[in-house]
mmCIF file of C-alpha atoms in Angstrom:
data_model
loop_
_atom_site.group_PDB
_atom_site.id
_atom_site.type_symbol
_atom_site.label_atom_id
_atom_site.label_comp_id
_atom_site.label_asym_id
_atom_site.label_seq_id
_atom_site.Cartn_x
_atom_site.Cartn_y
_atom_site.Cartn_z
ATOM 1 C CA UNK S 1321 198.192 84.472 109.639
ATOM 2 C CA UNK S 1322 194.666 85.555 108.561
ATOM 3 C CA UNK S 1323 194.153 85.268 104.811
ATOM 4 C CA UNK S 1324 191.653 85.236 102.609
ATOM 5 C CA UNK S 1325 191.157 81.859 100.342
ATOM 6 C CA UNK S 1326 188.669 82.057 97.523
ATOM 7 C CA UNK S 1327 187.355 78.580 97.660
ATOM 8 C CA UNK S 1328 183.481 78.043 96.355
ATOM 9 C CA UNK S 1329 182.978 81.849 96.131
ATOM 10 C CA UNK S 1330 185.453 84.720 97.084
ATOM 11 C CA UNK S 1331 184.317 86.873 100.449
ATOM 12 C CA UNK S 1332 182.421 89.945 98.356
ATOM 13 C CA UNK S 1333 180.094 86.540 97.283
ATOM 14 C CA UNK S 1334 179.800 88.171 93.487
ATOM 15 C CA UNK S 1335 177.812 85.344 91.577
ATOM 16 C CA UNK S 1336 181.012 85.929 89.118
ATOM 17 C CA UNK S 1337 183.321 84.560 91.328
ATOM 18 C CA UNK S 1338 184.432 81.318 92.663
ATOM 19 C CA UNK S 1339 185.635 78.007 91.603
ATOM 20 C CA UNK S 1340 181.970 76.646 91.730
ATOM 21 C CA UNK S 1341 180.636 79.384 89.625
ATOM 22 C CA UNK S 1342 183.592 78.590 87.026
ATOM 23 C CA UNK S 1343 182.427 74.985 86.902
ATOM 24 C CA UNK S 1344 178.735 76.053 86.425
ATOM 25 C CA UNK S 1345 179.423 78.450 83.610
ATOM 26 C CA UNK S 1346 181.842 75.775 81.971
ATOM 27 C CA UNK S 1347 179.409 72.614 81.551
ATOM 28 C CA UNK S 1348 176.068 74.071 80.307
ATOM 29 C CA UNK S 1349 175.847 76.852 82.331
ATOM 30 C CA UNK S 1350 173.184 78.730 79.850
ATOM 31 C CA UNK S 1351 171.272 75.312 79.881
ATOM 32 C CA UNK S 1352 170.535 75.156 83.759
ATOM 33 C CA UNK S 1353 169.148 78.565 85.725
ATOM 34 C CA UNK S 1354 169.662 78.490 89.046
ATOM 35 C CA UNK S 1355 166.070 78.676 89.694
ATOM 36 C CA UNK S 1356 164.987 75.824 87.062
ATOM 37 C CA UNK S 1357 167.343 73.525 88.489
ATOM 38 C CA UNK S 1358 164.550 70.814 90.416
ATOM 39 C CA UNK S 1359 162.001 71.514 86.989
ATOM 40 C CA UNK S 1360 165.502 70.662 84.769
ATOM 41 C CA UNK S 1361 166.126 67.670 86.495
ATOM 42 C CA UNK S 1362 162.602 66.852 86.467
ATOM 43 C CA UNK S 1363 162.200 67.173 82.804
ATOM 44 C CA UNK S 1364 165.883 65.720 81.516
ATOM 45 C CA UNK S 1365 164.659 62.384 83.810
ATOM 46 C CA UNK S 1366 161.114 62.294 81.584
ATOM 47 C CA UNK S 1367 163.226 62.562 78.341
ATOM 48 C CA UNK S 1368 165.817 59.733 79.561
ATOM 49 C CA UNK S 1369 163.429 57.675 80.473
ATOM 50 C CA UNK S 1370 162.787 57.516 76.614
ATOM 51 C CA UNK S 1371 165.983 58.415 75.310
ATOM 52 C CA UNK S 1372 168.485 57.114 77.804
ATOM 53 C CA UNK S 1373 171.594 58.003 75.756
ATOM 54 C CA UNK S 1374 171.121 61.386 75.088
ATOM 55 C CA UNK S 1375 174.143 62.392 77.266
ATOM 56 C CA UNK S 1376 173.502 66.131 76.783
ATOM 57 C CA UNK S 1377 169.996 65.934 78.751
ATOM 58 C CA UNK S 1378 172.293 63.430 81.110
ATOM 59 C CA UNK S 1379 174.462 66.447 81.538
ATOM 60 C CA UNK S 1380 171.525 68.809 82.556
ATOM 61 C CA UNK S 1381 169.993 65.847 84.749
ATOM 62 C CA UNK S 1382 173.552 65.657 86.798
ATOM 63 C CA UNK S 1383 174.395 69.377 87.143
ATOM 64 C CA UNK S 1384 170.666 70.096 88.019
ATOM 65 C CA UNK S 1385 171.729 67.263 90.571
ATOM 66 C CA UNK S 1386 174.831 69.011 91.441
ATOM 67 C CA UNK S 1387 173.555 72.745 91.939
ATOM 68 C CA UNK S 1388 170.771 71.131 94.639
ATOM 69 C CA UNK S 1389 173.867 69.501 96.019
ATOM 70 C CA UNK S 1390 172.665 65.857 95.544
ATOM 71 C CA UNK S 1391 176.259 64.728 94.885
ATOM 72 C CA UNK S 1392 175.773 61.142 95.544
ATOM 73 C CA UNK S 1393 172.814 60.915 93.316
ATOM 74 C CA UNK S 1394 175.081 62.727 90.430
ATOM 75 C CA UNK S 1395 177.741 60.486 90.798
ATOM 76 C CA UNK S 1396 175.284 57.378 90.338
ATOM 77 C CA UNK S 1397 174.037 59.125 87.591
ATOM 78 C CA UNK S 1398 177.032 59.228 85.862
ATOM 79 C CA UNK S 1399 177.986 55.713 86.767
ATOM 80 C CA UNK S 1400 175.099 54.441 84.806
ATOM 81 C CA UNK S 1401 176.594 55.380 82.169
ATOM 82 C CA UNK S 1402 179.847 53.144 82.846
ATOM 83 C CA UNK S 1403 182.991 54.039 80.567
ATOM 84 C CA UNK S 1404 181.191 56.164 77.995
ATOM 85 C CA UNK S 1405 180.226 59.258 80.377
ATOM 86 C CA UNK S 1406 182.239 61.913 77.458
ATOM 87 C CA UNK S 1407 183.834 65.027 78.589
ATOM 88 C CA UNK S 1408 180.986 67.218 80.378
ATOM 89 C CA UNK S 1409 180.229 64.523 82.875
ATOM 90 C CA UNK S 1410 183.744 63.421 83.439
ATOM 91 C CA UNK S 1411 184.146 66.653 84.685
ATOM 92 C CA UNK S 1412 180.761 66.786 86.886
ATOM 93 C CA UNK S 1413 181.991 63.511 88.349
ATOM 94 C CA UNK S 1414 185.619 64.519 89.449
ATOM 95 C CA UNK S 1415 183.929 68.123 90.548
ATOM 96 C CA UNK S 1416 181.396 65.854 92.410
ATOM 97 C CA UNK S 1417 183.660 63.967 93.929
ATOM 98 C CA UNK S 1418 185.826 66.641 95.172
ATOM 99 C CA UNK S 1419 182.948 68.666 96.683
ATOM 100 C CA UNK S 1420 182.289 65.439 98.659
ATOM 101 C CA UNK S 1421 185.904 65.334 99.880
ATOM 102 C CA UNK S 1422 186.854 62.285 98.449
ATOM 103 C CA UNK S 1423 190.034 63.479 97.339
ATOM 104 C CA UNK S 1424 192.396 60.985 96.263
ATOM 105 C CA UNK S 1425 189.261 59.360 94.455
ATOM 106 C CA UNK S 1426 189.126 62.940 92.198
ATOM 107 C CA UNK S 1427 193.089 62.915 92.036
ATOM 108 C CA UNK S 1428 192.893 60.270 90.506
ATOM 109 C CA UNK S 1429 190.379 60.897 88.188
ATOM 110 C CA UNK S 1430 191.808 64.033 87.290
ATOM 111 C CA UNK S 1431 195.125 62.388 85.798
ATOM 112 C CA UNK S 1432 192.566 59.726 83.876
ATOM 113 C CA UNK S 1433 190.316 62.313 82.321
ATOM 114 C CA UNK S 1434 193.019 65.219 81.387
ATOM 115 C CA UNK S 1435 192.590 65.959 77.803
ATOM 116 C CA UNK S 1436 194.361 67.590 75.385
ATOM 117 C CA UNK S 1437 192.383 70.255 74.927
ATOM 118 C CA UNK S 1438 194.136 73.340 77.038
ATOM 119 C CA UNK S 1439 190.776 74.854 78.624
ATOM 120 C CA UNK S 1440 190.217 71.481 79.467
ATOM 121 C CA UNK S 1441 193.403 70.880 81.297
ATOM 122 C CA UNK S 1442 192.877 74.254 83.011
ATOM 123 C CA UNK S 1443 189.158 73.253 84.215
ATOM 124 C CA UNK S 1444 190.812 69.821 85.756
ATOM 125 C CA UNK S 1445 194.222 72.274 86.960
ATOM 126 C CA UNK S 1446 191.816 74.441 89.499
ATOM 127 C CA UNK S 1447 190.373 71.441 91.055
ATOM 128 C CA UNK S 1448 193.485 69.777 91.352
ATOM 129 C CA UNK S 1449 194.527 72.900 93.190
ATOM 130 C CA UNK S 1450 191.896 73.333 94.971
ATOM 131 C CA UNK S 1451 192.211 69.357 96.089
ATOM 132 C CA UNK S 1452 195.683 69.892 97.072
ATOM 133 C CA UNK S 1453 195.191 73.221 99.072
ATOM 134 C CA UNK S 1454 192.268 70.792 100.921
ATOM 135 C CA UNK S 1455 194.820 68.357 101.754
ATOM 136 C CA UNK S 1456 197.147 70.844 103.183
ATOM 137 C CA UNK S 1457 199.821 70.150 99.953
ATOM 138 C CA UNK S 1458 200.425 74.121 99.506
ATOM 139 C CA UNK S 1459 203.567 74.080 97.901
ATOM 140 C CA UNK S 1460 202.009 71.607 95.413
ATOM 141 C CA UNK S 1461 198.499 73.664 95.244
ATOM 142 C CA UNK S 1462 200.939 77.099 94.926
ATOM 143 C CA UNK S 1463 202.716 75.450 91.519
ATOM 144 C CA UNK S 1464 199.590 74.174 89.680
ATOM 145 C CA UNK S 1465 198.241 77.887 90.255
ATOM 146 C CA UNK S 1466 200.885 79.448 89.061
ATOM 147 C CA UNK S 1467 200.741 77.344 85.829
ATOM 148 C CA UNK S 1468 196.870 78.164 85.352
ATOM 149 C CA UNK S 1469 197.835 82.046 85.816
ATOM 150 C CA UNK S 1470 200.344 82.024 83.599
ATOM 151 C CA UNK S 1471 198.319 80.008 80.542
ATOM 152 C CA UNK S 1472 195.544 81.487 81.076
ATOM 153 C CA UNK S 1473 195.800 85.419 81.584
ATOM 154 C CA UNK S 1474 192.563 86.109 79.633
ATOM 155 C CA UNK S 1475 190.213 83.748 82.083
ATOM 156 C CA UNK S 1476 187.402 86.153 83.723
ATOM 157 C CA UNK S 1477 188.673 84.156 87.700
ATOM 158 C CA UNK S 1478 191.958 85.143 86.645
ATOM 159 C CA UNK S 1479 192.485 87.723 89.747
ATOM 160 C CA UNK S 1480 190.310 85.408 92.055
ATOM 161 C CA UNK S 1481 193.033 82.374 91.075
ATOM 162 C CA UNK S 1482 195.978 84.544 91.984
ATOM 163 C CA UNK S 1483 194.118 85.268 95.783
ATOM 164 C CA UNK S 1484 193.829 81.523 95.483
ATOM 165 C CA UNK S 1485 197.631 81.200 94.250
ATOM 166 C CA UNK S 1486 198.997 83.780 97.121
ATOM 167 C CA UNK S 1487 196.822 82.123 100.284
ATOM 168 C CA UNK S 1488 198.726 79.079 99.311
ATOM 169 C CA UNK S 1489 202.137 80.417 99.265
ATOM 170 C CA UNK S 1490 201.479 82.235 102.568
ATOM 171 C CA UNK S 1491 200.127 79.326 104.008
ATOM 172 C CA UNK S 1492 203.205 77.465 103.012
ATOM 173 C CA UNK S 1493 204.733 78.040 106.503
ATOM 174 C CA UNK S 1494 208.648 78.337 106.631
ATOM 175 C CA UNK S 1495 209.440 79.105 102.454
ATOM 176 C CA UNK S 1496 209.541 82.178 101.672
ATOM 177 C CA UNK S 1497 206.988 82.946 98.318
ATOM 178 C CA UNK S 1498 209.389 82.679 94.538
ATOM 179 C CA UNK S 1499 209.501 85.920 93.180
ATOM 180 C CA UNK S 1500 207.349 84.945 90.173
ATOM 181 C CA UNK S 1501 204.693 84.411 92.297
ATOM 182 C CA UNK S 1502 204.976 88.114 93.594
ATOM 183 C CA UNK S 1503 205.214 89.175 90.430
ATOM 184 C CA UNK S 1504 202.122 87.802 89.514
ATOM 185 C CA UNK S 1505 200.410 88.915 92.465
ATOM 186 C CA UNK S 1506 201.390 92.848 91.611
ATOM 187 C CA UNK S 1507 200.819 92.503 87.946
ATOM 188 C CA UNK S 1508 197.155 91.108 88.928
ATOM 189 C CA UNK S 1509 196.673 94.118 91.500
ATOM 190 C CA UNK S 1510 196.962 96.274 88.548
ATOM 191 C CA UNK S 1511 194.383 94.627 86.205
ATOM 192 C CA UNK S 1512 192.154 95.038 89.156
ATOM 193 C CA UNK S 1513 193.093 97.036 92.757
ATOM 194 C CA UNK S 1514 189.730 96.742 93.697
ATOM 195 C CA UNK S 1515 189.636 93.380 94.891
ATOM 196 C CA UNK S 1516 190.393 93.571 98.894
ATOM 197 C CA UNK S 1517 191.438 89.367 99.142
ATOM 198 C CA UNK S 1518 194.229 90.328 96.290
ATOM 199 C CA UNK S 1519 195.393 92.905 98.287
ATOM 200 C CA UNK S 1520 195.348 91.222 101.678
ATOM 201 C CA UNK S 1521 197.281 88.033 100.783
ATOM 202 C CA UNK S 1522 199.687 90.044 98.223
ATOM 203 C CA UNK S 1523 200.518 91.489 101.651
ATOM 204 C CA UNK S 1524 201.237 88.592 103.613
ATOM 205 C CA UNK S 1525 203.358 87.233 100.825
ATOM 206 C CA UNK S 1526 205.465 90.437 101.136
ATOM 207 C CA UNK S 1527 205.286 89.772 105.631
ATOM 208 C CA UNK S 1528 206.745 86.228 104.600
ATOM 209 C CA UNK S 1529 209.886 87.680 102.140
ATOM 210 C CA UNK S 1530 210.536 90.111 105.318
ATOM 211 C CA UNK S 1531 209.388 93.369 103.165
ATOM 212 C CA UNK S 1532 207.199 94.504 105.798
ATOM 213 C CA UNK S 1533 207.596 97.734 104.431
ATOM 214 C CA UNK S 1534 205.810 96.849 101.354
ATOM 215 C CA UNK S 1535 203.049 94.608 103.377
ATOM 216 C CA UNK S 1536 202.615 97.966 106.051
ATOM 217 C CA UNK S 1537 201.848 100.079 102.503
ATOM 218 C CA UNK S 1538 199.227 97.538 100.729
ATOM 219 C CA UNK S 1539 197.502 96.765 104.831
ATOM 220 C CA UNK S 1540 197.038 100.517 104.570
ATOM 221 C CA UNK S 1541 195.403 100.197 100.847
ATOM 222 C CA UNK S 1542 193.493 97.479 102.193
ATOM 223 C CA UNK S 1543 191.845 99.699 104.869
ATOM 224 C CA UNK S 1544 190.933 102.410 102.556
ATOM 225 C CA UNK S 1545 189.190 100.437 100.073
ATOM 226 C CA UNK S 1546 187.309 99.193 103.225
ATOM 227 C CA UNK S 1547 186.715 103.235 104.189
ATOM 228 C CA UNK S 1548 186.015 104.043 100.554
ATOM 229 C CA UNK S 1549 182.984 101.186 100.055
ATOM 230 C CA UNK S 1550 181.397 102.602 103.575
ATOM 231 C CA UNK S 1551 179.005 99.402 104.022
ATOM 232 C CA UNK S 1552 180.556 99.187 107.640
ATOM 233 C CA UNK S 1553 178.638 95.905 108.046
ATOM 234 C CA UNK S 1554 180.500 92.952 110.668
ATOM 235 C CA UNK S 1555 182.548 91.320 107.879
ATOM 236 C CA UNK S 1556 184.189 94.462 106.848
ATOM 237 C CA UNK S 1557 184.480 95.464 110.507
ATOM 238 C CA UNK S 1558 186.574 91.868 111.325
ATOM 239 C CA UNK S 1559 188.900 92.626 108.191
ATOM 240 C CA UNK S 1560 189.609 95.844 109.160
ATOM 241 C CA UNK S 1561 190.512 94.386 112.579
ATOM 242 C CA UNK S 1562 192.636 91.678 111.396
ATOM 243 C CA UNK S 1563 194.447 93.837 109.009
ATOM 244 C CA UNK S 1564 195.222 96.508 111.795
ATOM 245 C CA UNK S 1565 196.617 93.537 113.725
ATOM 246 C CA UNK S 1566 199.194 92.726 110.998
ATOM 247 C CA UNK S 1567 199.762 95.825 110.870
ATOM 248 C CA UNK S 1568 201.160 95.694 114.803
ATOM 249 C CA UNK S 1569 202.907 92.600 114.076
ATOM 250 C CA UNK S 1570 205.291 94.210 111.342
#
């Protein structure tokens, strides 16, 4: 199967979307522009070199760090600061860490730094996912989505975690998808059928339940909305391809 996984940024690339976007808005996201990031980093290191416990410039210093993709220097960043890193730059260092693949390392950090706080447990929740769906785990990666969904209805990703949610279940080769997880998959197509990924991979779900009559009727959605935005560029080209060819499988 071909299916869309919305990973660091979901294939219409809206700056809204993705799990890296999430993390950006979540730890001082109106703090660091994406264009100010090398002057922020700049600036945070002249005030900590005076004030080296102020761990809110420490936070803009590491993201800064993070959004120029100088991982390892964030992490040793953080690390200066031993035990007493607080909340923010627990979180950069686990996201950190699993942008840089080292995923038991961010499991494990994940279970440490879980607070009690339920948008906190929801920020660590997507990684985890996210960690698991890298390590090929998709039954586990398909559960911790489908507790974030069903917490957290209200978050703005909500429809880009259930593409997320559904490319793990039909990548989960040999069970067929729980019915929840359907459910959730139609109830998010009807906050928002505009989103081709949802509709793609709600599709496949239905292919691996054997409802290919259901899957045949949301490909042919699928190709519409491709019709209907009339950009015609290469990507939309390959979907419609790929979608046609499901299509002759069922």
């Amino acid at each position: 199967f071909f299916f869309f996984q919305a990973e660091d940024g979901i294939r219409d690339a809206q700056e809204s979307r993705g799990l890296g976007d999430v993390y950006k808005r979540q730890v001082h996201g109106d703090k660091v522009k994406a264009e100010e990031d090398e002057s922020i980093v700049r600036v945070s290191e002249q005030i900590l070199a005076k004030e080296p416990s102020d761990k809110e410039v420490k936070a803009c210093q590491v993201i800064g760090l993070i959004k120029q993709n100088k991982l390892e220097q964030a992490l040793k960043e953080i690390q200066k600061l031993g035990g007493n890193a607080g909340p923010s730059l627990n979180y950069a260092n686990v996201y950190a860490l699993y942008k840089l693949n080292k995923l038991d390392e961010c499991l494990g950090l994940i279970q440490k730094f879980r607070g009690s706080d339920e948008k906190q447990q929801l920020a660590y929740q997507i990684i985890e996912a996210q960690v698991y769906n890298k390590q090929n785990k998709f039954d586990e990666a398909m559960k911790v989505y489908m507790q974030i969904v069903e917490k957290d209805k209200d978050n703005e990703e909500y429809c880009e975690l259930v593409v997320n949610m559904l490319s793990a279940a039909v990548n989960n080769f040999g069970k067929e998808p729980p019915n929840r997880l359907i459910s959730i998959g139609e109830e998010a197509l009807q906050r928002d059928d505009l989103i081709r990924e949802l509709m793609f991979n709600l599709s496949l779900a239905y292919m691996n339940r054997t409802d290919f009559e259901a899957a045949e009727k949301l490909l042919r959605r699928f190709e519409k909305a491709l019709e209907e935005e009339q950009e015609d560029d290469q990507e939309d080209q390959n979907d419609k391809v790929m979608s046609e060819l499901q299509r002759d499988y069922i």
